[in-house]
Coordinates of C-alpha atoms and ligand atoms in Angstrom, one line a residue:
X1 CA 2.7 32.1 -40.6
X2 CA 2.4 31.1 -36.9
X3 CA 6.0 29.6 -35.5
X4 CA 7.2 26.6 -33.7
X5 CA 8.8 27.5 -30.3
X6 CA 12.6 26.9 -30.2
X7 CA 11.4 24.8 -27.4
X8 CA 9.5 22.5 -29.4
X9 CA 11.9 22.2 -32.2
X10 CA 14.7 21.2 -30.0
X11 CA 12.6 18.3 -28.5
X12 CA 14.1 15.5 -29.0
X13 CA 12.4 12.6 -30.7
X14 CA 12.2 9.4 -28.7
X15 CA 14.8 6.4 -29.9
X16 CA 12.6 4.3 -28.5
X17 CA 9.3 5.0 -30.6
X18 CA 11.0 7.0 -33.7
X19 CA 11.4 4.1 -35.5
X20 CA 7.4 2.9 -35.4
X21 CA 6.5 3.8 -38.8
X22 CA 9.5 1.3 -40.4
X23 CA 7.9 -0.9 -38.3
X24 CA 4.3 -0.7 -39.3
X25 CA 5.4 -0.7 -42.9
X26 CA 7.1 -3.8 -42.6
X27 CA 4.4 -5.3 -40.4
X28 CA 2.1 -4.5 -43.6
X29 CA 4.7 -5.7 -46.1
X30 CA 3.8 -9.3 -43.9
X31 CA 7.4 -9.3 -41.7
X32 CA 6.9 -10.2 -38.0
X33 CA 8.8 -7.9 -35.5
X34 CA 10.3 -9.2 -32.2
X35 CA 10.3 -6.0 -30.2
X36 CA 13.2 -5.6 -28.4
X37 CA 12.8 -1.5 -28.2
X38 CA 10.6 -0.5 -25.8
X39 CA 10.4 -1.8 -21.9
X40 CA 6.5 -3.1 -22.3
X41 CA 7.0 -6.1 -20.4
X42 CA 4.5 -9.3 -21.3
X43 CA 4.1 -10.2 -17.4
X44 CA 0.4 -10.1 -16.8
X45 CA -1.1 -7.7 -14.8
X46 CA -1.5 -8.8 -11.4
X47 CA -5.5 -10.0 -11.3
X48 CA -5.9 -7.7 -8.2
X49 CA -5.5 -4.8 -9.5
X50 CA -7.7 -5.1 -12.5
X51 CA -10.1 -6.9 -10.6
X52 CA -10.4 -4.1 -8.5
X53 CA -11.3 -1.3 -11.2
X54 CA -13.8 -4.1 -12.0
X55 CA -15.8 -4.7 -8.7
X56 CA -15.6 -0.3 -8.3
X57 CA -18.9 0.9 -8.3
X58 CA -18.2 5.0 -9.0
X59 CA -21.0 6.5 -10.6
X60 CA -19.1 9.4 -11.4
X61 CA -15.7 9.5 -12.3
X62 CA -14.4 12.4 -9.9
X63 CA -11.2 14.4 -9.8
X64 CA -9.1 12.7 -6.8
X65 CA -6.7 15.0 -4.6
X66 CA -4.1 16.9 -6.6
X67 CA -1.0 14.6 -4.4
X68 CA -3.1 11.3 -4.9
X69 CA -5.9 9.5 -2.7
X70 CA -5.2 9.9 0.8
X71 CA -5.6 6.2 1.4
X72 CA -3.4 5.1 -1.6
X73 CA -0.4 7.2 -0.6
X74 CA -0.5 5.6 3.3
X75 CA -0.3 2.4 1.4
X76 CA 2.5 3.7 -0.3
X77 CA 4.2 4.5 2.9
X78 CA 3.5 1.2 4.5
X79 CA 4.8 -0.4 1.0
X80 CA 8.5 1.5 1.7
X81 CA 8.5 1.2 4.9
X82 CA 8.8 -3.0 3.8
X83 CA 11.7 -1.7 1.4
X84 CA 13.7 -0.1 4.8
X85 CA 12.2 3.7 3.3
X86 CA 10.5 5.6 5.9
X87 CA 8.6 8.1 5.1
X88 CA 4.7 9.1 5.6
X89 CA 2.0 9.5 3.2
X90 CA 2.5 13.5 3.5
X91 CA 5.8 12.7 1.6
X92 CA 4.2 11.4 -1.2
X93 CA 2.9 13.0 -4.5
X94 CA 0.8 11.1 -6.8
X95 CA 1.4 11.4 -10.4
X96 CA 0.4 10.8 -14.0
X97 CA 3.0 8.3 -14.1
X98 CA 7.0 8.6 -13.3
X99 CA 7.5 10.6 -16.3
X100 CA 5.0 13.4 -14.3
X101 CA 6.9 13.1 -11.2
X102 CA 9.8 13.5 -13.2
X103 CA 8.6 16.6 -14.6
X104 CA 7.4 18.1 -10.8
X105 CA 11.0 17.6 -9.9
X106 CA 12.6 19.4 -12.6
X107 CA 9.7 22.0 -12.6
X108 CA 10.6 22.2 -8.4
X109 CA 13.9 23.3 -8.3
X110 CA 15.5 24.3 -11.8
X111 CA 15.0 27.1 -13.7
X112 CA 15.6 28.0 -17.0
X113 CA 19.7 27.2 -18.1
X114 CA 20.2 25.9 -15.1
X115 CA 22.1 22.4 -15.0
X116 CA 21.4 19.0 -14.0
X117 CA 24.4 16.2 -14.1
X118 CA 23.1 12.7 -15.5
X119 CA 25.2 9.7 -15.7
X120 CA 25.2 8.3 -19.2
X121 CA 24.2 6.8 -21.2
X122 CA 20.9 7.6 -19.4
X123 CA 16.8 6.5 -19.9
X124 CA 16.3 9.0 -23.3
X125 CA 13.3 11.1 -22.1
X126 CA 15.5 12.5 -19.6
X127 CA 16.8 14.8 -22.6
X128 CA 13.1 15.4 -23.4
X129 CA 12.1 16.7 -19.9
X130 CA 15.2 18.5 -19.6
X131 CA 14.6 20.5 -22.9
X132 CA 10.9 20.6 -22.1
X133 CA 11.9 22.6 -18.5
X134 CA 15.1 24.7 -20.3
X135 CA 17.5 22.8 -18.1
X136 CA 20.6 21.5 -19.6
X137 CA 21.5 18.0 -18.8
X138 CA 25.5 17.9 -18.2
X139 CA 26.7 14.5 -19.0
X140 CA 29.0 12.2 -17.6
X141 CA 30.2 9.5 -19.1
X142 CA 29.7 5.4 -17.7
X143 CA 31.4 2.9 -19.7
X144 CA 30.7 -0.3 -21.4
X145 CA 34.3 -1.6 -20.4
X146 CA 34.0 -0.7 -16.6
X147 CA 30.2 -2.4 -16.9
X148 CA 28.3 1.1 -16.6
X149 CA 29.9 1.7 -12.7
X150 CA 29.1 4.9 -11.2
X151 CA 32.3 7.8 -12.5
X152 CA 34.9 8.4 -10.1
X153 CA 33.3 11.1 -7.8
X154 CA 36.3 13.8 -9.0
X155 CA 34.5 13.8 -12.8
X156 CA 31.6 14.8 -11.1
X157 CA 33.0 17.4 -9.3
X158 CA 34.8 18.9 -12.3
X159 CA 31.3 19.1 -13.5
X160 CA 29.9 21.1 -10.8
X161 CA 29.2 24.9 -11.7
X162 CA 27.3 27.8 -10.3
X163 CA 24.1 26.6 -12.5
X164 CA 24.7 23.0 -11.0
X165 CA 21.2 21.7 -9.3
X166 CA 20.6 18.4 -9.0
X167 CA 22.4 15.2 -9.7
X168 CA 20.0 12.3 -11.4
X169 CA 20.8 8.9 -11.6
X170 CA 18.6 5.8 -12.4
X171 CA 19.0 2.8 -10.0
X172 CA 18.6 0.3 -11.3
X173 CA 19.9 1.9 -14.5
X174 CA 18.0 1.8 -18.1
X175 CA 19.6 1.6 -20.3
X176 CA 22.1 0.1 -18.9
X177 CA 21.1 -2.4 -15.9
X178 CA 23.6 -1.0 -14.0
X179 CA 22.7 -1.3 -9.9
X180 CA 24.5 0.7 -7.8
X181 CA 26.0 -0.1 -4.5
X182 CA 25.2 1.2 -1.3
X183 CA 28.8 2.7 -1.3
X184 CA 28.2 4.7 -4.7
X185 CA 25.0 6.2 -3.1
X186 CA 27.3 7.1 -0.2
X187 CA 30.0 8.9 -2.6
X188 CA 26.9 10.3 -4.2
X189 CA 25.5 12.0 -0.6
X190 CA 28.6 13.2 0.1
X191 CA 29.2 15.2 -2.9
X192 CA 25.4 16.8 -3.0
X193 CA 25.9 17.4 0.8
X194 CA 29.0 19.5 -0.4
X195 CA 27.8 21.7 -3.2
X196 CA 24.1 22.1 -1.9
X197 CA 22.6 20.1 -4.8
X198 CA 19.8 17.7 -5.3
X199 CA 20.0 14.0 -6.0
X200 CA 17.3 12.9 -7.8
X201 CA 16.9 8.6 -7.8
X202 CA 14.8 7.1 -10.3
X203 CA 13.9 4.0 -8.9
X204 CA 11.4 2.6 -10.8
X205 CA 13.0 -0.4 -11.4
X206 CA 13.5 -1.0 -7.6
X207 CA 12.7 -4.7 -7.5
X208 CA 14.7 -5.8 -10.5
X209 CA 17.3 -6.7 -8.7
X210 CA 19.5 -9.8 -9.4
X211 CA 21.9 -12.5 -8.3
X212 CA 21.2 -11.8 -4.5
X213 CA 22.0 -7.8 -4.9
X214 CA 19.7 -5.6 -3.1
X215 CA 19.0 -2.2 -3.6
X216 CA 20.0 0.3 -1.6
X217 CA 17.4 3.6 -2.1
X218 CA 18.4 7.0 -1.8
X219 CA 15.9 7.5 0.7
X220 CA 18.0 4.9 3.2
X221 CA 20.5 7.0 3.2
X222 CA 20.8 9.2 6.4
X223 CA 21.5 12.6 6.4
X224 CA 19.7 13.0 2.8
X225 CA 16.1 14.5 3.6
X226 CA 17.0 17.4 2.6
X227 CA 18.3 16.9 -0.8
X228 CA 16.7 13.3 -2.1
X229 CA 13.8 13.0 -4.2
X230 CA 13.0 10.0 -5.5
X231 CA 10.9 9.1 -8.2
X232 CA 8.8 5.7 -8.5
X233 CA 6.1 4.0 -10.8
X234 CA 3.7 1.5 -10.5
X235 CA 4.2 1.0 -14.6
X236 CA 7.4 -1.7 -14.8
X237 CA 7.1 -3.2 -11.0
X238 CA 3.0 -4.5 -12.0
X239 CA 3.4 -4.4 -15.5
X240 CA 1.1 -1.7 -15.4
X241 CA 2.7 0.7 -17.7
X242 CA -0.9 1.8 -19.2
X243 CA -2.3 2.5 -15.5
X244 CA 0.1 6.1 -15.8
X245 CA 0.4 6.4 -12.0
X246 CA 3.7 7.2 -10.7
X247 CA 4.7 9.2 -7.3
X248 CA 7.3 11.9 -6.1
X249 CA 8.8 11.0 -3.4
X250 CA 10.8 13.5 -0.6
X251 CA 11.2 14.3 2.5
X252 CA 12.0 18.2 2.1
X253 CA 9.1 20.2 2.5
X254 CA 9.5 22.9 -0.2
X255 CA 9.9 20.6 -2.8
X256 CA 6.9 18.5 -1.5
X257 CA 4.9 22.3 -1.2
X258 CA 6.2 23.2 -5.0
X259 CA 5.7 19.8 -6.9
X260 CA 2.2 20.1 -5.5
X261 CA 1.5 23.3 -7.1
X262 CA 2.4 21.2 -10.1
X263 CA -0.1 19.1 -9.3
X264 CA -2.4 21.5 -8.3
X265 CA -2.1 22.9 -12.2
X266 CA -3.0 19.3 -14.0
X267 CA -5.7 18.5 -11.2
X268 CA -5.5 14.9 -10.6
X269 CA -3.9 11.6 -11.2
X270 CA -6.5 9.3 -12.9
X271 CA -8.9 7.8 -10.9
X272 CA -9.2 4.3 -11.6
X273 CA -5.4 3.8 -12.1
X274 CA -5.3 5.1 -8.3
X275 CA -7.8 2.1 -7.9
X276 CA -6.0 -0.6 -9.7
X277 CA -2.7 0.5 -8.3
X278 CA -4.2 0.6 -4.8
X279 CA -4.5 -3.1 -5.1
X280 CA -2.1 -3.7 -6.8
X281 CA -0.2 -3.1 -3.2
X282 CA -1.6 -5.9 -2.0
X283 CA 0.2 -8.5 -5.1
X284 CA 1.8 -11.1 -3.1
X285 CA 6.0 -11.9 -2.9
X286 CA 5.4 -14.5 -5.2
X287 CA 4.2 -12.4 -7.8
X288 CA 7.9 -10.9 -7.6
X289 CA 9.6 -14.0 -6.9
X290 CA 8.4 -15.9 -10.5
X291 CA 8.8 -12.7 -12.4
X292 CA 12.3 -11.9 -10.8
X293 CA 13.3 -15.5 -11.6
X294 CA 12.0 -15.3 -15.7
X295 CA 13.9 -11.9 -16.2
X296 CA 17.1 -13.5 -14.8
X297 CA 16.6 -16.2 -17.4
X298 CA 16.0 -14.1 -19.8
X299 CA 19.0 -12.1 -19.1
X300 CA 21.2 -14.9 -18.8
X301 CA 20.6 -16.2 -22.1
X302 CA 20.3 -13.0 -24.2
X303 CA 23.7 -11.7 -22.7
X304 CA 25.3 -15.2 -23.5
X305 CA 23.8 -15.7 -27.2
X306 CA 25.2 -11.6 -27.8
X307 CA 28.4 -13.0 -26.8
X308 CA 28.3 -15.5 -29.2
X309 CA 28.3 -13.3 -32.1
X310 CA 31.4 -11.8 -33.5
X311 CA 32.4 -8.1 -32.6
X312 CA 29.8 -7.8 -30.3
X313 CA 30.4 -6.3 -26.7
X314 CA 27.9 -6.7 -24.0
X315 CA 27.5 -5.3 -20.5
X316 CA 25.9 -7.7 -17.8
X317 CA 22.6 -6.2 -16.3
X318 CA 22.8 -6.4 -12.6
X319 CA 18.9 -4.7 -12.6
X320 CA 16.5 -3.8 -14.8
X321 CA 15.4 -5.6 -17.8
X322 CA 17.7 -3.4 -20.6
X323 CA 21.1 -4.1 -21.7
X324 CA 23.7 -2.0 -24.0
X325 CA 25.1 -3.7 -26.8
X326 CA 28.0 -2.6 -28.8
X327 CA 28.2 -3.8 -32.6
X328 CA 30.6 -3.9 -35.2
X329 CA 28.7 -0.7 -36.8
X330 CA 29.1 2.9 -37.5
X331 CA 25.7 4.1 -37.2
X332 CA 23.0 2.0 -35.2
X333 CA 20.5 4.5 -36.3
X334 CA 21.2 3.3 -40.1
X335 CA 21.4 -1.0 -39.0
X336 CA 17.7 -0.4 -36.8
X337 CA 15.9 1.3 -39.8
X338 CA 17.8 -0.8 -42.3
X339 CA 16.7 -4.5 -39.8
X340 CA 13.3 -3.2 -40.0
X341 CA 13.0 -2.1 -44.1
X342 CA 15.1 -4.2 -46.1
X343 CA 16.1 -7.3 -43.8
X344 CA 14.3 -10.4 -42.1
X345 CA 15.2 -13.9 -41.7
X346 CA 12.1 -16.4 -42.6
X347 CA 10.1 -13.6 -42.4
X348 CA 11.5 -12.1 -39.3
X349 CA 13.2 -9.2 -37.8
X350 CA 14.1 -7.0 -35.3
X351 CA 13.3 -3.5 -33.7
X352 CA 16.0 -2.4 -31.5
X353 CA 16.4 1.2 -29.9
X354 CA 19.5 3.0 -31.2
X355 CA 21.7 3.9 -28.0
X356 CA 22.8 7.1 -29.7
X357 CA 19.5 8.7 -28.2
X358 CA 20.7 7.8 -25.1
X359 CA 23.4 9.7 -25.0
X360 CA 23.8 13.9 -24.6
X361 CA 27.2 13.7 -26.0
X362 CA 27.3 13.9 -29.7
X363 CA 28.5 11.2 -31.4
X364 CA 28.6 8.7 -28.3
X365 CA 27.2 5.6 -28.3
X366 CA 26.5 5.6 -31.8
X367 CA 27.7 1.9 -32.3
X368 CA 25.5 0.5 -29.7
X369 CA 21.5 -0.8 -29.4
X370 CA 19.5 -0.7 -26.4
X371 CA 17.7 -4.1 -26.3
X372 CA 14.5 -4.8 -23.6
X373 CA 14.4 -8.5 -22.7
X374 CA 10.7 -8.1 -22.3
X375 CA 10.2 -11.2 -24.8
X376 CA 10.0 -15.0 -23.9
X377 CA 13.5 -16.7 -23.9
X378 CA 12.1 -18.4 -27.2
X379 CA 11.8 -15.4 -29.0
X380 CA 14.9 -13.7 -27.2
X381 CA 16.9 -16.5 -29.0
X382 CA 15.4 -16.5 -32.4
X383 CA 15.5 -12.4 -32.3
X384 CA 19.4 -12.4 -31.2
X385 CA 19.6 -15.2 -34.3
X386 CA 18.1 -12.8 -36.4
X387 CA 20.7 -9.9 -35.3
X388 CA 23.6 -12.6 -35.8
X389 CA 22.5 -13.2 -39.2
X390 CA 21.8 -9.3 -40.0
X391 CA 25.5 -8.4 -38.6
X392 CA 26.8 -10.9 -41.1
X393 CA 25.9 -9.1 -44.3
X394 CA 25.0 -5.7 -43.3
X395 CA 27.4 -2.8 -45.0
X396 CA 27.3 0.5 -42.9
Ligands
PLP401 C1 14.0 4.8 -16.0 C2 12.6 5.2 -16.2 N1 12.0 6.2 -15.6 C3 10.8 6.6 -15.8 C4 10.0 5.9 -16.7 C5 8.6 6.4 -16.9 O1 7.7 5.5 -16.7 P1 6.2 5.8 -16.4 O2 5.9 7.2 -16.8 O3 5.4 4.8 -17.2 O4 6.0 5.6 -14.9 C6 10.5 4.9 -17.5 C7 9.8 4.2 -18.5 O5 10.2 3.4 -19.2 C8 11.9 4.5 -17.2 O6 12.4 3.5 -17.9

């Protein structure tokens, strides 16, 4: 009998997507869902960019460059360069996605059993690119109490071991919403300046920033080019999420030389995502402004109906459009399957993404739900309603 690899048994399944088929079944048993699991926003597209793959007239559907279209990543360049990044188009790497450049960066500068520290909880597929590279994530724990704030810089340090590599953080954070400060990125240069480490930022959330905060990239930083990579996506910031182009970002050469062999290996990005999220560039402040505005809404009153229910503990998102919930349960795992099999008000339930997935720790976070306010404030309400009235006669 032919065998699994170790690899691929350890691969963690997705908290986000595991519970689909509990979904599907009660979508056939005639419930309707809100879907407050997965970060699909319902923005529209911005016209541009689809109108652009429209009016394209390829005849044939070629490979691009392995490091994205020439012409795409200068656009890039002059988008940062709006964002106080500078860096040129030879900096850039265009991927299949932020999950790919993800992948390249891992792939780039760990090997197997070597360690990466990742402030949790953290976006779940970072467990699933770590175990798909043999890299070890090494945990350190952000709390609910202290709002999800960067660690003191001494647990990292206690962290730090021969096998050490890279530092990731997401900014602003899923799951969490957490947006860190220019001073925490400073804390955060200083420390991979002193042990010779990477810090990878995951900034694909970089506009989602609220109540006047701005973000502050890794790439502003001084002093960094040697050791920041950042990662970026055109999926959340156009509501593009099916386009699957993303970039890798740095300004130090080997990793840009390695992630491109990378790239080299899978061939291209696709084509007429590079197309659409060309002119996508061009989506005017606007665009930002209205959708900036609804997600604050949307933030402000799913945080404030949470707080209304008994027992139940909420950080406020300064980014993003995720929040961590605590409940009054043992096992979120057990409340999410049992919302979506055996509960529903009028008809009606929820599908949340169990934080414990979340976590690397065992056994941490296993009292908390990740929810995505990707939903109109109408349905926000009526789905926190629904949790309200599920809390009050679930039995763990
Ligand atoms: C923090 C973070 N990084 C990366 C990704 C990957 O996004 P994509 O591969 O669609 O660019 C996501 C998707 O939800 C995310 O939330």
């Amino acid at each position: 009998m032919p065998t699994i690899s170790k690899k691929g048994q350890l691969m963690p399944q997705s908290p986000i997507r595991k519970l689909v088929p509990f979904a599907e079944q009660a979508v056939k048993e005639g419930k309707s869902i809100y879907y407050l699991n997965i970060g699909q926003p319902d923005i529209k597209t911005p016209e541009i960019a689809l109108q652009a793959v429209k009016d394209s007239n390829i005849e044939v559907l070629a490979y691009s460059r392995s490091e994205g279209s020439e012409i795409y990543r200068q656009k890039i360049s002059a988008y940062y360069k709006k964002h106080d990044i500078h860096v040129s188009h030879i900096d850039i790497i265009v991927t299949t996605g932020g999950s790919e450049a993800l992948l390249f960066a891992f792939g780039s500068i760990m090997d197997v059993d070597d360690e990466i520290i990742i402030p949790e909880p953290f976006y779940a597929n970072y467990n699933g690119f770590s175990t798909a590279s043999g890299v070890n994530v090494v945990p350190v724990i952000s709390k609910i109490e202290d709002n999800f704030a960067l660690p003191p810089i001494e647990e990292f340090e206690k962290l730090i071991t021969p096998k050490t590599k890279a530092i990731l953080i997401c900014n602003p954070g899923n799951p969490t919403g957490y947006l860190y400060s220019k001073e925490e990125i400073q804390k955060l240069a200083a420390i991979v300046k002193k042990h010779d480490l990477f810090l990878i930022a995951d900034e694909v959330y970089r506009e989602f920033a609220y109540d006047g905060n701005t973000h502050y990239s890794v790439m502003q930083e001084a002093g960094l080019d040697e050791y920041a990579i950042m990662i970026d996506s055109v999926s959340k910031r156009y509501s593009m999420c099916g386009a699957r182009i993303g970039c890798l970002v740095s300004k130090n050469k080997s990793v840009i030389q390695t992630a491109l062999k990378f790239a080299q290996a899978r061939l291209s990005p696709p084509t007429l995502a590079q197309i659409a999220s060309e002119a996508a560039l061009e989506t005017p402040q606007s665009y930002f402004d209205d959708v900036i505005e609804e997600y604050v809404d949307r933030r402000n009153i799913l945080i404030s109906e949470l707080q209304k229910i008994d027992g139940v503990k909420v950080a406020k998102p300064k980014g993003a459009f995720y929040c961590i919930a605590e409940l009054p349960v043992k096992n979120s795992d057990d409340f999410a399957q049992w919302l979506l099999e055996d509960f529903d008000v009028d008809g009606e339930t929820v599908m949340v993404a169990p934080a414990g997935g979340f976590y690397s720790t065992p056994g941490v976070g296993l009292n908390q739900i990740r929810i995505a306010y990707v939903l109109k404030k109408e349905s926000l309400i009526k789905a926190v309603n629904v949790l309200k009235e599920a809390l009050k006669v679930y039995k763990d």
